CSV table of C-alpha atoms and ligand atoms in Angstrom, one decimal:
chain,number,residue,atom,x,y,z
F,695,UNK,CA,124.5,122.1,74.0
F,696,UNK,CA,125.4,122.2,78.0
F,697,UNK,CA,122.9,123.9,80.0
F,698,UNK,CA,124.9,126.1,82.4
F,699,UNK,CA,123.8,125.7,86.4
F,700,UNK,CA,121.6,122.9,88.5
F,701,UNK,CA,118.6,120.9,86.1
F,702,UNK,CA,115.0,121.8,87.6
F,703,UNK,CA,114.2,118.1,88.3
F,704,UNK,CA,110.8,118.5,89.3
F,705,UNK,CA,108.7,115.5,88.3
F,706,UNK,CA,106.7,114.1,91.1
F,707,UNK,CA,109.9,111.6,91.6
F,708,UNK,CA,112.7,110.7,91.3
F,709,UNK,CA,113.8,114.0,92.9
F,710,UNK,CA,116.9,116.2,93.4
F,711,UNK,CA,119.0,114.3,95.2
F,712,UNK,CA,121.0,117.2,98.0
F,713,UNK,CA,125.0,116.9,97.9
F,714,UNK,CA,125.3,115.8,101.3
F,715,UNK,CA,123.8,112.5,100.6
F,716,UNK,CA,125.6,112.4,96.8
F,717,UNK,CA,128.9,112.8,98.9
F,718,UNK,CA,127.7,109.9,101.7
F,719,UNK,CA,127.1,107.5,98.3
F,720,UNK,CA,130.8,108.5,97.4
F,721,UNK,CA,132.0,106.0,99.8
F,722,UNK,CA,134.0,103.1,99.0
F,723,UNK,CA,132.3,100.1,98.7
F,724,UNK,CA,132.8,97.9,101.8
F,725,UNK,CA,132.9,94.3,102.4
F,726,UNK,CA,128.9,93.4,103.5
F,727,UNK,CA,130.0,91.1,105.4
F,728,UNK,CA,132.1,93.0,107.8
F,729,UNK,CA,131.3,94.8,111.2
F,730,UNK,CA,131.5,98.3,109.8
F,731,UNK,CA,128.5,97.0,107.6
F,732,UNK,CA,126.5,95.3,110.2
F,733,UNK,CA,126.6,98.6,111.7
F,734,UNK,CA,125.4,100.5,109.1
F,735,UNK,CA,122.7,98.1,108.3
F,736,UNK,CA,121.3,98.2,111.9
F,737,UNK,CA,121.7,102.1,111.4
F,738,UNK,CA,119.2,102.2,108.5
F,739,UNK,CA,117.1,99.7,109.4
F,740,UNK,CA,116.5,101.6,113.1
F,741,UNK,CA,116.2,104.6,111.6
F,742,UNK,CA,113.4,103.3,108.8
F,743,UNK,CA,111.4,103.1,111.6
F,744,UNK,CA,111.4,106.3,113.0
F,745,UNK,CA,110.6,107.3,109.5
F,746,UNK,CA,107.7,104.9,108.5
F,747,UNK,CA,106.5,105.5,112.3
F,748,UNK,CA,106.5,101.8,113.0
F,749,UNK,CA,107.8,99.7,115.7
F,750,UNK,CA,107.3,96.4,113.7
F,751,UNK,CA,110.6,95.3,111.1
F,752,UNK,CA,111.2,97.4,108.1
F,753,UNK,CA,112.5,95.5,104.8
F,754,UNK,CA,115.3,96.6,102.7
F,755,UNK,CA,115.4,95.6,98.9
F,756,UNK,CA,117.8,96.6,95.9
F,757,UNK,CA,114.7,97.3,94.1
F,758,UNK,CA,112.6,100.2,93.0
F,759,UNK,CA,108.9,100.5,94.4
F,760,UNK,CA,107.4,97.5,92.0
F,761,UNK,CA,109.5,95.1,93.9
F,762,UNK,CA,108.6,96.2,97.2
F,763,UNK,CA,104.8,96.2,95.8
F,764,UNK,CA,105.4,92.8,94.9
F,765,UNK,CA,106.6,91.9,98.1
F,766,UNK,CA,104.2,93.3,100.5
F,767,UNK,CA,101.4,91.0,98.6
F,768,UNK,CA,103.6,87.4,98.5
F,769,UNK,CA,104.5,87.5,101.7
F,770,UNK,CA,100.8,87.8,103.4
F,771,UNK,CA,98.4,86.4,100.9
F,772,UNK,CA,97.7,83.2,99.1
F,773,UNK,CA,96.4,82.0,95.8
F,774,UNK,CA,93.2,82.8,95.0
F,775,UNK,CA,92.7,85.5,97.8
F,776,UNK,CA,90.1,88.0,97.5
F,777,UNK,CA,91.7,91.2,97.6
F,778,UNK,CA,90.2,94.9,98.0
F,779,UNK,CA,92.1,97.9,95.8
F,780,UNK,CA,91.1,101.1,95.1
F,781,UNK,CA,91.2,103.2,92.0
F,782,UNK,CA,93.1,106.2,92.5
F,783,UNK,CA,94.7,106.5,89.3
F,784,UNK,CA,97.7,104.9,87.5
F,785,UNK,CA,99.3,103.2,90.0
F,786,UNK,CA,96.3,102.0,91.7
F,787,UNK,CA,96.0,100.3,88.8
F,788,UNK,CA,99.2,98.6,88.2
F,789,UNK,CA,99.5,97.5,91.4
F,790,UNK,CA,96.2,96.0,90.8
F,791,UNK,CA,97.4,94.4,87.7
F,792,UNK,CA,100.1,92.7,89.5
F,793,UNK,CA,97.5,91.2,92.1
F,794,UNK,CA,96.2,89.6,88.9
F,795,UNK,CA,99.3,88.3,87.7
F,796,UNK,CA,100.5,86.8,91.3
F,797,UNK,CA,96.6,84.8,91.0
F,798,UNK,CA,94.9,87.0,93.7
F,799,UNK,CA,91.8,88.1,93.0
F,800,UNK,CA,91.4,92.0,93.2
F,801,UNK,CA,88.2,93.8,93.7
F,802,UNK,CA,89.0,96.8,92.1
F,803,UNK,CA,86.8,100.0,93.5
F,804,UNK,CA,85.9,102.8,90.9
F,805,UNK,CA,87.1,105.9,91.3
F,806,UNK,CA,87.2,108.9,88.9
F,807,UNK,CA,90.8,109.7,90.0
F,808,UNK,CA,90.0,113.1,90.6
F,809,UNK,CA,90.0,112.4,94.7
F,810,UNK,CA,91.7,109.6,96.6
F,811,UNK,CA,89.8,106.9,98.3
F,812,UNK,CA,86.5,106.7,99.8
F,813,UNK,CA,86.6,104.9,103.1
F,814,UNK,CA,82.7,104.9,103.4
F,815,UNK,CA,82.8,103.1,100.6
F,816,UNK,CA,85.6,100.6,101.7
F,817,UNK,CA,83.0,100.6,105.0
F,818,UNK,CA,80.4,99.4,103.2
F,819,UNK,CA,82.4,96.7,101.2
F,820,UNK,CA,83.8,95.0,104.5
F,821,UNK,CA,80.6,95.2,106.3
F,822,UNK,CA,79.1,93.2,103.0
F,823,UNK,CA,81.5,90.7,103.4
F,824,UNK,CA,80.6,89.1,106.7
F,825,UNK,CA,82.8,85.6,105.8
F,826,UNK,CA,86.1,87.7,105.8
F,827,UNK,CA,86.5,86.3,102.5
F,828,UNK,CA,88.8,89.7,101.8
F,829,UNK,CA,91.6,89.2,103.2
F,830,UNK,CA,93.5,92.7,102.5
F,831,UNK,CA,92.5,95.9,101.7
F,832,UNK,CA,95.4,97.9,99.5
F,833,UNK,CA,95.2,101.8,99.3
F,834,UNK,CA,98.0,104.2,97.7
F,835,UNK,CA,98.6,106.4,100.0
F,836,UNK,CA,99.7,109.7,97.7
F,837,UNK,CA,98.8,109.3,94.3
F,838,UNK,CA,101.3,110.3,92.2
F,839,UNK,CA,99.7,110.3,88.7
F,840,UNK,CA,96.8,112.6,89.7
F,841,UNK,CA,98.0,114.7,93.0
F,842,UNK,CA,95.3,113.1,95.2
F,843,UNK,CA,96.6,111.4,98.9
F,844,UNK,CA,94.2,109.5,100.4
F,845,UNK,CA,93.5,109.8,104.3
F,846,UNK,CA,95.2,106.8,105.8
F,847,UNK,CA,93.9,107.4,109.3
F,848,UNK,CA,90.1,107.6,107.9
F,849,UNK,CA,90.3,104.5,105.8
F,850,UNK,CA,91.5,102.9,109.1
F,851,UNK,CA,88.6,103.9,111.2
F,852,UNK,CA,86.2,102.7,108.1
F,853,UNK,CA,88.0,98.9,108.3
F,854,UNK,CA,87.5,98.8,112.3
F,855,UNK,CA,83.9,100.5,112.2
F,856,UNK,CA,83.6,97.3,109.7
F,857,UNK,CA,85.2,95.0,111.8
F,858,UNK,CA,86.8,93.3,109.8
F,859,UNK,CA,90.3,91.5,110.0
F,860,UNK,CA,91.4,92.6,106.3
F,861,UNK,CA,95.1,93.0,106.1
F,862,UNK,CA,95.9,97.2,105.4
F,863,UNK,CA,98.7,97.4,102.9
F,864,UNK,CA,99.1,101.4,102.2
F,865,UNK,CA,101.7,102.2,99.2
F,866,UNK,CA,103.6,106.0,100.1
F,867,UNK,CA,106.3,105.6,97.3
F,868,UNK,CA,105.4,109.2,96.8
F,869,UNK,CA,104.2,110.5,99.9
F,870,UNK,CA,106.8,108.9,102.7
F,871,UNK,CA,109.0,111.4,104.3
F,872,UNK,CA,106.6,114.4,102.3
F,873,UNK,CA,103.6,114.0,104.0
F,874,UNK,CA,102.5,113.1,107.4
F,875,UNK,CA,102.6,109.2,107.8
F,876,UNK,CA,102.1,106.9,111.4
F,877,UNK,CA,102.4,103.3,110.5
F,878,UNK,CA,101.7,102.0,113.5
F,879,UNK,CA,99.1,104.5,115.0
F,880,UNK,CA,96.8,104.0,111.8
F,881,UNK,CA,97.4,100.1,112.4
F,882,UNK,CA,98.7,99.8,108.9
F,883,UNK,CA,100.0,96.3,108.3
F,884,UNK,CA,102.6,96.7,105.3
F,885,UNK,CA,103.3,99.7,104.3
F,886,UNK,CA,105.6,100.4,100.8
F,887,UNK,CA,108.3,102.8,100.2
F,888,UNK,CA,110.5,104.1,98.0
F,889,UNK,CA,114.4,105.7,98.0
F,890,UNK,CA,113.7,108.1,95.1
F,891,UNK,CA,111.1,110.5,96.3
F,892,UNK,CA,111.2,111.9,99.8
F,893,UNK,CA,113.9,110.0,101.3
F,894,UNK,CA,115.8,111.8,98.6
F,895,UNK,CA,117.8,109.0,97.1
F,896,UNK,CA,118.5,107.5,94.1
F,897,UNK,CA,116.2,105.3,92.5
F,898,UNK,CA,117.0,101.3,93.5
F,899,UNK,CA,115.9,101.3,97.1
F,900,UNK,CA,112.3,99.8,98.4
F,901,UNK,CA,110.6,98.9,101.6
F,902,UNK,CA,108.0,96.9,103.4
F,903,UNK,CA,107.1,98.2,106.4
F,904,UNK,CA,105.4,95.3,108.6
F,905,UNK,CA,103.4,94.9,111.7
F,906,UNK,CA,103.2,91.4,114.0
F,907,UNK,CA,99.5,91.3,112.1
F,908,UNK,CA,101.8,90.8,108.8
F,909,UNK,CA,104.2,88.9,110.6
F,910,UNK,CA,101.7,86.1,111.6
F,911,UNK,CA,100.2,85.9,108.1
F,912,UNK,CA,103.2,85.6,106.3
F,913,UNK,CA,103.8,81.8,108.6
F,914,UNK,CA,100.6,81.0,106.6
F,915,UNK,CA,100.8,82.5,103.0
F,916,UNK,CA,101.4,80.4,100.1
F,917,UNK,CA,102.0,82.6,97.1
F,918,UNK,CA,105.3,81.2,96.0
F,919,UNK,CA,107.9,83.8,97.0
F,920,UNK,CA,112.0,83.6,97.4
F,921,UNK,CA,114.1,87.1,96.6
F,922,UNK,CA,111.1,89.1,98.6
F,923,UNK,CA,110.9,86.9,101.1
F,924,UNK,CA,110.8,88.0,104.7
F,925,UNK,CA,111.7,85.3,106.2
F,926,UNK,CA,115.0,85.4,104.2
F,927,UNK,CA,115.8,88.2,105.7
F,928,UNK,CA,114.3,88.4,109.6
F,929,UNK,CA,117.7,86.8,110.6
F,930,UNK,CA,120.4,88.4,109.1
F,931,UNK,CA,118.7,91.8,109.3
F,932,UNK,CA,118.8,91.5,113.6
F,933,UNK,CA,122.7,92.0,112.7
F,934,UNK,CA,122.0,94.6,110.2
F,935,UNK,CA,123.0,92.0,107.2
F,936,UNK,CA,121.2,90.8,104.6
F,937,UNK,CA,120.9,87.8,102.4
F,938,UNK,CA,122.6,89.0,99.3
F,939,UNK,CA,125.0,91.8,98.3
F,940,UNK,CA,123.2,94.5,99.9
F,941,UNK,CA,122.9,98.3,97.3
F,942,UNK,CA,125.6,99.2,100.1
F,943,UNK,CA,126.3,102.9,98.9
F,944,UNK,CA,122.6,103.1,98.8
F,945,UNK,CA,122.7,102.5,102.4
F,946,UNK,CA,125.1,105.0,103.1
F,947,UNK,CA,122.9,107.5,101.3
F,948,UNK,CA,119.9,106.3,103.2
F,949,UNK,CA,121.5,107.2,106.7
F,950,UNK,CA,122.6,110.6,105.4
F,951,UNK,CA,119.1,111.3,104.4
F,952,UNK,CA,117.7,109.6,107.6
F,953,UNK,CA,119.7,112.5,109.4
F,954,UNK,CA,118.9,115.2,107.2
F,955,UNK,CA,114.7,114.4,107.9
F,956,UNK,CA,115.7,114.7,111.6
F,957,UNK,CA,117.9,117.7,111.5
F,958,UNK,CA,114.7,119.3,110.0
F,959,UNK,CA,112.1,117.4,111.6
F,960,UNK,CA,109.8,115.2,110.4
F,961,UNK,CA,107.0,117.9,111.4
F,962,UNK,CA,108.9,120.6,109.7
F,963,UNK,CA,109.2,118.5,106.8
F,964,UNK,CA,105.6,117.7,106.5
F,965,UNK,CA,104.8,121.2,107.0
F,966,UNK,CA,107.1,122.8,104.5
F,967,UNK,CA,105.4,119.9,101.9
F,968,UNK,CA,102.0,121.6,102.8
F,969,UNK,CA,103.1,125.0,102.3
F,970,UNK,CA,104.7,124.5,98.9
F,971,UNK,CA,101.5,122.6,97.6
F,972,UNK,CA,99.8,125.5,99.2
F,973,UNK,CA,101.6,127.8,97.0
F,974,UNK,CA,101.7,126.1,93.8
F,975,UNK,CA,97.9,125.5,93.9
F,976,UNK,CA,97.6,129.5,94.3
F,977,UNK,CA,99.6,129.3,91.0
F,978,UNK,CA,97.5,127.4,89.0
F,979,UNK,CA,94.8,129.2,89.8
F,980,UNK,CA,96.2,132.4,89.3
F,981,UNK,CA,97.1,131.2,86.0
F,982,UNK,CA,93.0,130.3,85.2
F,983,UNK,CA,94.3,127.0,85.0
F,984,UNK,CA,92.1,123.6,87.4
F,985,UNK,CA,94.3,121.7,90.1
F,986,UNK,CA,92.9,118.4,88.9
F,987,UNK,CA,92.5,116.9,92.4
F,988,UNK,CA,88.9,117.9,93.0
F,989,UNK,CA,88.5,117.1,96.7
F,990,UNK,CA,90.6,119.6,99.0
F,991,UNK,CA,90.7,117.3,101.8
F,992,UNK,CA,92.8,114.9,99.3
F,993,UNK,CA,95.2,117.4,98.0
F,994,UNK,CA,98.4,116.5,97.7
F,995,UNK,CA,101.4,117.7,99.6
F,996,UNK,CA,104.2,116.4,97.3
F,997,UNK,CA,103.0,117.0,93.8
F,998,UNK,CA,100.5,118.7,91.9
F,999,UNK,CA,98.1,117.8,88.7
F,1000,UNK,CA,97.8,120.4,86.3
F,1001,UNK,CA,94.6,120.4,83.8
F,1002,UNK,CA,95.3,121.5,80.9
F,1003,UNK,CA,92.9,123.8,78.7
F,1004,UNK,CA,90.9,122.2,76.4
F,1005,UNK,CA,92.8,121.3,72.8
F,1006,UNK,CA,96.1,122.4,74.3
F,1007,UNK,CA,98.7,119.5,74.7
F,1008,UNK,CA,100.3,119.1,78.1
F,1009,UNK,CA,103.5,117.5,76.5
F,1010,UNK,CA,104.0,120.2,74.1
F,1011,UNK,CA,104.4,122.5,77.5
F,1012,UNK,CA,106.7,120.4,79.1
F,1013,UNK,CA,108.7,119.7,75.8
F,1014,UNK,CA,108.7,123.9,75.8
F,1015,UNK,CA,109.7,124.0,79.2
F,1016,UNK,CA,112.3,121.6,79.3
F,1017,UNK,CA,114.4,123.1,76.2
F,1018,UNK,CA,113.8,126.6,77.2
F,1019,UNK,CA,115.0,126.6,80.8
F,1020,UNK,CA,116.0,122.8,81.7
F,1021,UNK,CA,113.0,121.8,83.8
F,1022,UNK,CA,111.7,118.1,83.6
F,1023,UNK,CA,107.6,118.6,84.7
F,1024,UNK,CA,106.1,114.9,85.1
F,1025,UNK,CA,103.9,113.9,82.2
F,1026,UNK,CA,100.4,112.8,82.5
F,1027,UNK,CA,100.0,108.9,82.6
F,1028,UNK,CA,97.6,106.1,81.1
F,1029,UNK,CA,94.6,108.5,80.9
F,1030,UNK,CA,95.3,111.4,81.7
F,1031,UNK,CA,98.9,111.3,78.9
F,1032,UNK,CA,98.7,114.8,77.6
F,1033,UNK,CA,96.1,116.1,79.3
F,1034,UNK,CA,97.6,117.1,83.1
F,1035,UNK,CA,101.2,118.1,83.6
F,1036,UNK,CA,102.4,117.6,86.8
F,1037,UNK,CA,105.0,119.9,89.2
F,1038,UNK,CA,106.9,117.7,91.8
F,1039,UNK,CA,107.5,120.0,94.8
F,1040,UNK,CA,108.9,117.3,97.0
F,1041,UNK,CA,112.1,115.7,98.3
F,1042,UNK,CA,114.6,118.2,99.0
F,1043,UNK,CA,113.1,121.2,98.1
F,1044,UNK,CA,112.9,125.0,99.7
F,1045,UNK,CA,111.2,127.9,98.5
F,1046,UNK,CA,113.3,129.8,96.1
F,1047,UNK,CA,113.6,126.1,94.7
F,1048,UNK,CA,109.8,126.6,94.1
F,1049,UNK,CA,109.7,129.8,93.2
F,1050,UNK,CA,112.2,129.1,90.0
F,1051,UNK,CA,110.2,125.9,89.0
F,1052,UNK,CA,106.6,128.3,89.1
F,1053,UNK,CA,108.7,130.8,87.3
F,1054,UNK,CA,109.6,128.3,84.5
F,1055,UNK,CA,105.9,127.2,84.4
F,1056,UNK,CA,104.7,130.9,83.8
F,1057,UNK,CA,106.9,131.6,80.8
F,1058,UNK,CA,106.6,127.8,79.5
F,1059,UNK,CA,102.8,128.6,79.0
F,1060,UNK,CA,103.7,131.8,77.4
F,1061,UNK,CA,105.5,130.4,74.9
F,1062,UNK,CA,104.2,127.8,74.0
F,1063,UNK,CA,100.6,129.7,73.5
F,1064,UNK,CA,99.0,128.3,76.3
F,1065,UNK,CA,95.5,130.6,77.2
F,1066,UNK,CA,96.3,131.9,80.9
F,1067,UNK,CA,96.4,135.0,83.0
F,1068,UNK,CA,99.8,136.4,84.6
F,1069,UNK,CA,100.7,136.8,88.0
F,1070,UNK,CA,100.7,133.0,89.3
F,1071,UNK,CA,104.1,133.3,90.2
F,1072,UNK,CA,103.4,136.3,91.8
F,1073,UNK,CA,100.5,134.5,93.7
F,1074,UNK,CA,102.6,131.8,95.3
F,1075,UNK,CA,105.6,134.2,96.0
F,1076,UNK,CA,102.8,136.3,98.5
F,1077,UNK,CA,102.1,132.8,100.2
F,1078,UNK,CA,105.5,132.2,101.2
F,1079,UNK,CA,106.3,135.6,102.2
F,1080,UNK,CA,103.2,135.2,104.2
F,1081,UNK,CA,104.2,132.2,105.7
F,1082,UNK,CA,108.2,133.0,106.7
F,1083,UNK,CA,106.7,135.9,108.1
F,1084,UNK,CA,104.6,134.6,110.5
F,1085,UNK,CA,107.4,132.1,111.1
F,1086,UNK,CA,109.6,134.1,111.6
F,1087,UNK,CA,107.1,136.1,114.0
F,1088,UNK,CA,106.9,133.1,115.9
F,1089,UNK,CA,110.7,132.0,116.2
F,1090,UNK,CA,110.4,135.4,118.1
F,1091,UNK,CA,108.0,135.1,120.4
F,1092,UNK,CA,109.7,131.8,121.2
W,452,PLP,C1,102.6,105.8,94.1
W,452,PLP,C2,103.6,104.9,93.4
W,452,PLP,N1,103.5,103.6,93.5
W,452,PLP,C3,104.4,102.8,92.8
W,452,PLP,C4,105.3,103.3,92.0
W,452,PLP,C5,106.3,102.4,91.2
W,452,PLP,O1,107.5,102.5,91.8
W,452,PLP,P1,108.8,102.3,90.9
W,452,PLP,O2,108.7,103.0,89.7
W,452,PLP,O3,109.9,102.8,91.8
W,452,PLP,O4,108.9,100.8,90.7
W,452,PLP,C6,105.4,104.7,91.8
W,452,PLP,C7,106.4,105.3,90.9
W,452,PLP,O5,106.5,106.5,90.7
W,452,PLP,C8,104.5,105.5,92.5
W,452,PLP,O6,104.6,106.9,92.4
């Protein structure tokens, strides 16, 4: 049966994707070879800076985030290299598993997924590794299977306090344009985005990121590498082309949604991320029910883990949810499948947005039985009022 009005898509990405950049997509397809398109290639690629924070090149590929993955690591390391990962949760993990396929040698530091990365521990790992035998240390930035963000700029200070030369690759698929990101001020040497999440696209768009440090190990790498190739792609890209049919109505989404960040603001953005995870966590525990990121400092601004109670299945709630009132809630992956829902509250997003997903969540538990207290909504609701009125008190005294 239709479901009359706008489906809650809130999964922890892909995300709702606002009409204005649907409309820019609408486009007609134009010849990539032309002017126009040179023009609107510069135009993204320029304006991917200002985003990632970078003054470096950024790499666009018709791929989603694996390919992107794939190409920060063939580009800058060679067979054999030692590299450093850490075990934030799922995607850690498969990004991991792809260093093993590629013949790199990950190191793969424990974690219990419940917090994001431990740079005293990366600290202590370089400073044991006085041959430089590492030779890149790879973090994900926001992970998105457990709603823990690592702190970029303290894992930076813990590679220099080591002194080491160790290549940092960061992955924000889920945190770029949601939280707070400085490529080039935390001295990040490839960083990996996504379209689908904050940039507000479509799936089918991924980037690299890539500082001169990259640059100058990618002239000496030797895992074999063609379509991700930089070097494909450094001199076509000066006149905003590429070396194959470019996603072009992808691009024309990615400029809308280039604007859009800085009519808002990248700070705004950022800020308005932190308020709705702010909100949401007030939820959940209003409801009785645990955040599953343990470590505050880690929280995450775009998404958020839900435990569920013990012998209750997350995926039974979500099924609930979704046929009840058309909200899709991320599952729980690899270990934590039915065990954590999770609430995407990123992308293009504002508070009555919020309020309707938090309101779906409250009578999903409900009916499907789940043991909680009322009032979570409620709890959230009293934050954001809190906050647009000091807002609002401010916008007046300015
Ligand atoms: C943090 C993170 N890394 C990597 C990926 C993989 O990206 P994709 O599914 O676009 O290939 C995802 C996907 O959700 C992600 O959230």
């Amino acid at each position: 049966m239709r479901q009359a009005g706008r489906h809650f898509l809130q999964i922890p990405g892909p995300t709702n994707v606002p009409d204005r950049v649907l409309r820019a997509m609408a486009m007609p397809t134009i010849d990539h070879r032309s002017a126009e398109f040179g023009r609107l290639g510069r135009q993204v690629l320029d304006g991917m800076k200002t985003i990632f924070k970078c003054s470096g090149p950024v790499f666009i590929y018709p791929a989603s985030g694996t390919g992107a993955w794939e190409a920060a690591l063939v580009n800058t390391l060679s067979p054999g290299d030692q590299v450093l990962m850490y075990e934030t949760g799922h995607f850690a993990t498969l990004w991991k598993a792809m260093a093993e396929r590629l013949g790199l040698e990950p190191e793969f530091m424990q974690g219990d997924w419940r917090a994001g990365a431990n740079p005293a521990g990366i600290e202590a790992r370089l400073r044991d590794d006085p041959a430089h035998e590492i030779k890149a240390v790879c973090v994900v930035h926001n992970e998105t299977s457990t709603g823990c963000a690592s702190r970029i700029d303290d894992i930076r200070r813990a590679i220099d306090a080591a002194d080491h030369p160790a290549l940092l690759m960061v992955d924000t698929i889920s945190s770029l344009a949601s939280i707070d990101y400085r490529q080039d001020e935390w001295g990040v040497d490839v960083t990996v985005g996504g379209s689908q999440k904050g940039l507000m696209l479509p799936p089918g768009l991924s980037f690299n990121a890539v500082s001169d440090k990259a640059l100058a190990a990618a002239r000496s790498a030797r895992l074999p590498r063609s379509f991700w190739s930089w070097d494909e792609m450094i001199e076509p890209n000066e006149k905003g082309f590429f070396p194959y049919t470019p996603a072009t109505n992808l691009l024309y989404g990615l400029a809308e949604a280039i604007d859009m960040l800085h009519e808002e603001g990248l700070e705004n953005v950022f800020a308005r991320h932190d308020r709705h995870a702010e909100a949401t966590r007030r939820a959940v525990r209003a409801w009785g029910l645990e955040v599953f990121c343990r470590e505050p400092r880690h929280y995450s601004s775009s998404l958020t883990a839900v435990l569920m109670p013990e012998g209750h299945s997350a995926d039974n709630l979500r099924a609930t949810i979704v046929d009840a009132f058309d909200m899709a809630l991320g599952n729980g992956l690899s270990k934590l499948a039915d065990r954590v829902f999770r609430i995407g509250h990123l992308g293009d997003f504002n508070d009555l947005m919020l309020a309707g997903t938090l309101s779906g969540v409250e009578m999903g538990l409900e009916l499907a039985g789940v043991p909680h207290e009322k009032g979570g909504v409620q709890a959230a609701l009293d934050r954001l009022a809190e906050a647009a009125s000091s807002e609002g008190t401010r916008a007046a005294a300015e």
